Structures are given as structure tokens and as C-alpha cells.
Short mmCIF file of C-alpha atoms in Angstrom, two decimals:
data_model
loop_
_atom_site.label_atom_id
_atom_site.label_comp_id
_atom_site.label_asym_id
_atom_site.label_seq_id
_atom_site.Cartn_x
_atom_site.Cartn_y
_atom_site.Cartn_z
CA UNK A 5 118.36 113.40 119.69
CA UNK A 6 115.77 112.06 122.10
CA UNK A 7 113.83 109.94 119.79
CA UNK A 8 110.29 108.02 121.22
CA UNK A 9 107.56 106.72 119.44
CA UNK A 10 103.91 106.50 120.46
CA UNK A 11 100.81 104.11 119.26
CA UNK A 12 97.82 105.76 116.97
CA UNK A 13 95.07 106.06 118.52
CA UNK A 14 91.81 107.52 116.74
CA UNK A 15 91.88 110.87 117.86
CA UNK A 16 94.97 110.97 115.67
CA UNK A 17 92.97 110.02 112.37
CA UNK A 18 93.79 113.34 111.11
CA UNK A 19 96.83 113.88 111.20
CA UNK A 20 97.54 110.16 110.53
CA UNK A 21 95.89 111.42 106.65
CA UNK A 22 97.69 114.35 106.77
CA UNK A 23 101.42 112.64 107.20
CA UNK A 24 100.22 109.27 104.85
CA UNK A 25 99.57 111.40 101.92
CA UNK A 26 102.60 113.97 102.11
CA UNK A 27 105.11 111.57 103.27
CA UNK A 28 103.77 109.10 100.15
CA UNK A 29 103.87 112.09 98.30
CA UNK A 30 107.13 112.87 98.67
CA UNK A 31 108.69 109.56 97.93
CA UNK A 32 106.63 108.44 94.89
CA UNK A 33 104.48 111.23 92.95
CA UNK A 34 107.41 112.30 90.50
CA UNK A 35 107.61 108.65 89.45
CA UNK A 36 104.10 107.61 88.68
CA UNK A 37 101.35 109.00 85.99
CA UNK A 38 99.38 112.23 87.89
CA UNK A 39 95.96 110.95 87.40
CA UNK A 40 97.07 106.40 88.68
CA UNK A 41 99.06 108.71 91.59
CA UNK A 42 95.85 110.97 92.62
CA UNK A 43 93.73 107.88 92.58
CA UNK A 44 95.51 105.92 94.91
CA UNK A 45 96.44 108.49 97.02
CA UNK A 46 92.53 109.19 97.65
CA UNK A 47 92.03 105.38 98.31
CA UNK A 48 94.77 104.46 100.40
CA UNK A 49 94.32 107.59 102.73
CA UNK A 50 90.50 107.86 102.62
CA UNK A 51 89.98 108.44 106.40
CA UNK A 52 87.83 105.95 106.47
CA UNK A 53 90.24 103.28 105.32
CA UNK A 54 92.89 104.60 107.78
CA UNK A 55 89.70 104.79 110.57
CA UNK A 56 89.18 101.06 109.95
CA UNK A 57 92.77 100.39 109.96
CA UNK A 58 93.34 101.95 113.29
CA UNK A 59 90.33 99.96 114.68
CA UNK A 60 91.89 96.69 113.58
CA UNK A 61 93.55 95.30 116.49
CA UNK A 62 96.36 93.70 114.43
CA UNK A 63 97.25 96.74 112.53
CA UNK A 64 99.79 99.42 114.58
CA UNK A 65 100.23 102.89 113.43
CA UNK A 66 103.16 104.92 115.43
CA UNK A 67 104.59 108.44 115.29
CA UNK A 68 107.61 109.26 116.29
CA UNK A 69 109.11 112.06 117.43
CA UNK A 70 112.15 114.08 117.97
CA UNK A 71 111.43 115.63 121.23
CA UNK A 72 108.10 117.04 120.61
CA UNK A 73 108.08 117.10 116.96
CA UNK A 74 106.81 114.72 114.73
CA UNK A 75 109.26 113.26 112.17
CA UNK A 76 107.63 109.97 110.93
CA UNK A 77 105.60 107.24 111.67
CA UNK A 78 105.56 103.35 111.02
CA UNK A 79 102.75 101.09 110.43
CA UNK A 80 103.11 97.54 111.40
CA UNK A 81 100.56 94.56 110.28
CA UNK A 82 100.47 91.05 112.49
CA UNK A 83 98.09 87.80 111.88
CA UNK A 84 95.01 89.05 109.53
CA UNK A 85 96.66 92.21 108.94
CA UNK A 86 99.38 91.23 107.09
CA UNK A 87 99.16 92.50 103.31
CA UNK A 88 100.79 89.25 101.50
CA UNK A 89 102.18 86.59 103.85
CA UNK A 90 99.72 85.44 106.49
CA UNK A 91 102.29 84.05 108.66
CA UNK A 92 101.46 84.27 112.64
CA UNK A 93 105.40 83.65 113.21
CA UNK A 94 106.05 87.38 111.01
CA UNK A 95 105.86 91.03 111.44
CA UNK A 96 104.95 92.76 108.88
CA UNK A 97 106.47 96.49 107.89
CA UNK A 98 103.23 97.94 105.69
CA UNK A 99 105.10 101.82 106.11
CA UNK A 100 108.04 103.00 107.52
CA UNK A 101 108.91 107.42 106.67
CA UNK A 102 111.12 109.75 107.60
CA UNK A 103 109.90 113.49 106.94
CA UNK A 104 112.09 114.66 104.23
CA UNK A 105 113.90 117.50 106.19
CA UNK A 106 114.51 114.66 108.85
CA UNK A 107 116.41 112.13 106.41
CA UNK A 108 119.73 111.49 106.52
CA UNK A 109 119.64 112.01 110.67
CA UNK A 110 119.64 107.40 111.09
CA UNK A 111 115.76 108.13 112.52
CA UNK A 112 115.18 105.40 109.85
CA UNK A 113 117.99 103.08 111.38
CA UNK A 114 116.23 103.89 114.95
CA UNK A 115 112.76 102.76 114.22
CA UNK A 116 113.84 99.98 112.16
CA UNK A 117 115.89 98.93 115.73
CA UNK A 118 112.58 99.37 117.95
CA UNK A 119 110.65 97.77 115.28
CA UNK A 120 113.19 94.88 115.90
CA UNK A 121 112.41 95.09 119.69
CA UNK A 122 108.92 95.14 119.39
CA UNK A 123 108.69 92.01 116.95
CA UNK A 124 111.26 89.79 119.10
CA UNK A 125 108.51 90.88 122.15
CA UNK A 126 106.00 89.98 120.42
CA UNK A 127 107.76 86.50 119.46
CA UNK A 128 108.40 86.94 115.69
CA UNK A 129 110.28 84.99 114.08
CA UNK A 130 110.77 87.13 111.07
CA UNK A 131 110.09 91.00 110.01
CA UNK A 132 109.01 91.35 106.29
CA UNK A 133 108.18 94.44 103.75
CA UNK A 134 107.24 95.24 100.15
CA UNK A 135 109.82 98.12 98.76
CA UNK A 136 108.94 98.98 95.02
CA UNK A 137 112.13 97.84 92.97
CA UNK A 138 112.87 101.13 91.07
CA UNK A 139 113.66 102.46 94.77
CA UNK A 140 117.48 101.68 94.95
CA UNK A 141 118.21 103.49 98.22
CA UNK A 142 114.90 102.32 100.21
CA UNK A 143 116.55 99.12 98.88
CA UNK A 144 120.20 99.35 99.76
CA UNK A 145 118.95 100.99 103.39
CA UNK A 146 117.39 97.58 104.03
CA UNK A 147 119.71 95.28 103.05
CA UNK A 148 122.49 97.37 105.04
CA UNK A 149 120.05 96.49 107.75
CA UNK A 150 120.17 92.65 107.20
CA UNK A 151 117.08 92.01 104.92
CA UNK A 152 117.11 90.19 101.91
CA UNK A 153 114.99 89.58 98.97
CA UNK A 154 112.80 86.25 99.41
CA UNK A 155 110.32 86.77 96.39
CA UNK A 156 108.09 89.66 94.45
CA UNK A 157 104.39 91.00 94.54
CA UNK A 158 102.47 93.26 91.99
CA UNK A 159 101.74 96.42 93.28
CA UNK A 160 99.50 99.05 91.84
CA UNK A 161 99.22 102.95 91.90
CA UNK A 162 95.77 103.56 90.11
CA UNK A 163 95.75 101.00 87.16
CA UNK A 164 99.50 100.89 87.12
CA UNK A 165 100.67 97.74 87.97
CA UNK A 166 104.24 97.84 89.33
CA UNK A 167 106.41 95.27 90.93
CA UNK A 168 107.74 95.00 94.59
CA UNK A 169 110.38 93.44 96.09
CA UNK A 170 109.59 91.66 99.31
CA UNK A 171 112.17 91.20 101.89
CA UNK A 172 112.53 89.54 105.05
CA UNK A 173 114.79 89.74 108.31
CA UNK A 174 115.44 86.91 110.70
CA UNK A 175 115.41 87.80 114.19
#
């Protein structure tokens, strides 16, 4: 499995909505109300959010691929970018999705490794992420991979305000 990744650029804006929506689709629209799910959905993957997002130099969007084939993508925030924690010495993990028919093949364990590379090379001290906490295995999948809880943040999906768990990884 020759896995590589590649950087967003905006001639991928497209498909960048395309893989957003059903990837955050998959994971989370049985567990929310239709009508809070649709809303964000529309918000968070307006392509005009993700254009702006792809501008902003301290936002990175990746794909990555099994040979040719796309099978997830990652989005990482640094400095300004970063959604809770501010800290120039962190990385932070915004997204991170494996395709569904792609699970279970350690893709997730792979990116999470380059991820690793990329943050030491950048100087990071730490690598941090918001996981919802009614998601056991995104959950357990982390902490196998040496994170650890370090405090909460609300979280919402329309008007539904939800609580996630933010962990962190020393490097």
C-alpha cells in the first residue's frame, strides 16, 4: 500500500466540498437532529468558507492517496488558525478521515505518523485535536496513539451544543 499525501491547493475546492461533507456525513449524521446536522453541514462546507480556508496560509488541507485513489484527507491549523488554543509551539489536527471502505487498512495510523513528521519539522512542541466524547473509537484510536485528554470545548452542530474532548500529544 503505497500511501502519499499531497497539499490543497484551490483548484481542488471542489472536491475538497465534496469529501468534507460525505466523509462528515458518514461519521456523524445518524447521531445528530436532521435539520442542527443539515445546517452545519451547509456552513462548515460552504465553498466559500473552505475557499477562504485554503487561502489562509496557516491552515493545510491534504489528500491522501492509495496509489492514485483518494482515501482521505487531513486538515491541519498552525498560529491564527488554530480553532481553540492559540499556541505558536502546537499543531493543531482540525480533521483527520478515512473513507469508510478504506477503514480498518491503519491509513489513519499512517497520516497520524506523517502528521507527526510534519509538526516535529515544523518545530512543534505539541499536536492537539477536538474528538466529540460520544465517539469511543475516534477516542480509543488516539489514545492508542499517545494522546491524552488535557481539557473540554463546546461544540455545536446547528443549535446543538455538544461537548468535545481535547487532546494533546507531546512530541
Amino acid at each position: 500500500m503505497p500511501l502519499l499525501f499531497r497539499e490543497c491547493v484551490t483548484t481542488d475546492l471542489d472536491t475538497l466540498v465534496q469529501i468534507s461533507k460525505s466523509t462528515f456525513t458518514a461519521a456523524f449524521e445518524k447521531d445528530n437532529d436532521p435539520d442542527d446536522f443539515q445546517a452545519y453541514i451547509q456552513e462548515a462546507f460552504h465553498p466559500d468558507k473552505l475557499k477562504k480556508e485554503l487561502a489562509d496560509k496557516n491552515s493545510l488541507f491534504h489528500f491522501v492517496f492509495d496509489d492514485e485513489k483518494m482515501v482521505g484527507y487531513f486538515k491541519l491549523n498552525i498560529g491564527t488558525a488554530q480553532t481553540d488554543v492559540y499556541d505558536p509551539n502546537a499543531l493543531e489536527i482540525e480533521r483527520i478521515y478515512v473513507l469508510g471502505d478504506h477503514q480498518g487498512k491503519k491509513i489513519g495510523s499512517w497520516m497520524l505518523q506523517e502528521i507527526t513528521s510534519m509538526a516535529k519539522g515544523l518545530g512543534k512542541e505539541y499536536i492537539w485535536l477536538g474528538v466529540w466524547e460520544h465517539n469511543p473509537k475516534a477516542i480509543s484510536f488516539y489514545q492508542r496513539h499517545g494522546f491524552s485528554k488535557f481539557g473540554e470545548h463546546p461544540y455545536y452542530i446547528g443549535q446543538d451544543k455538544q461537548t468535545d474532548w481535547l487532546l494533546r500529544l507531546e512530541l
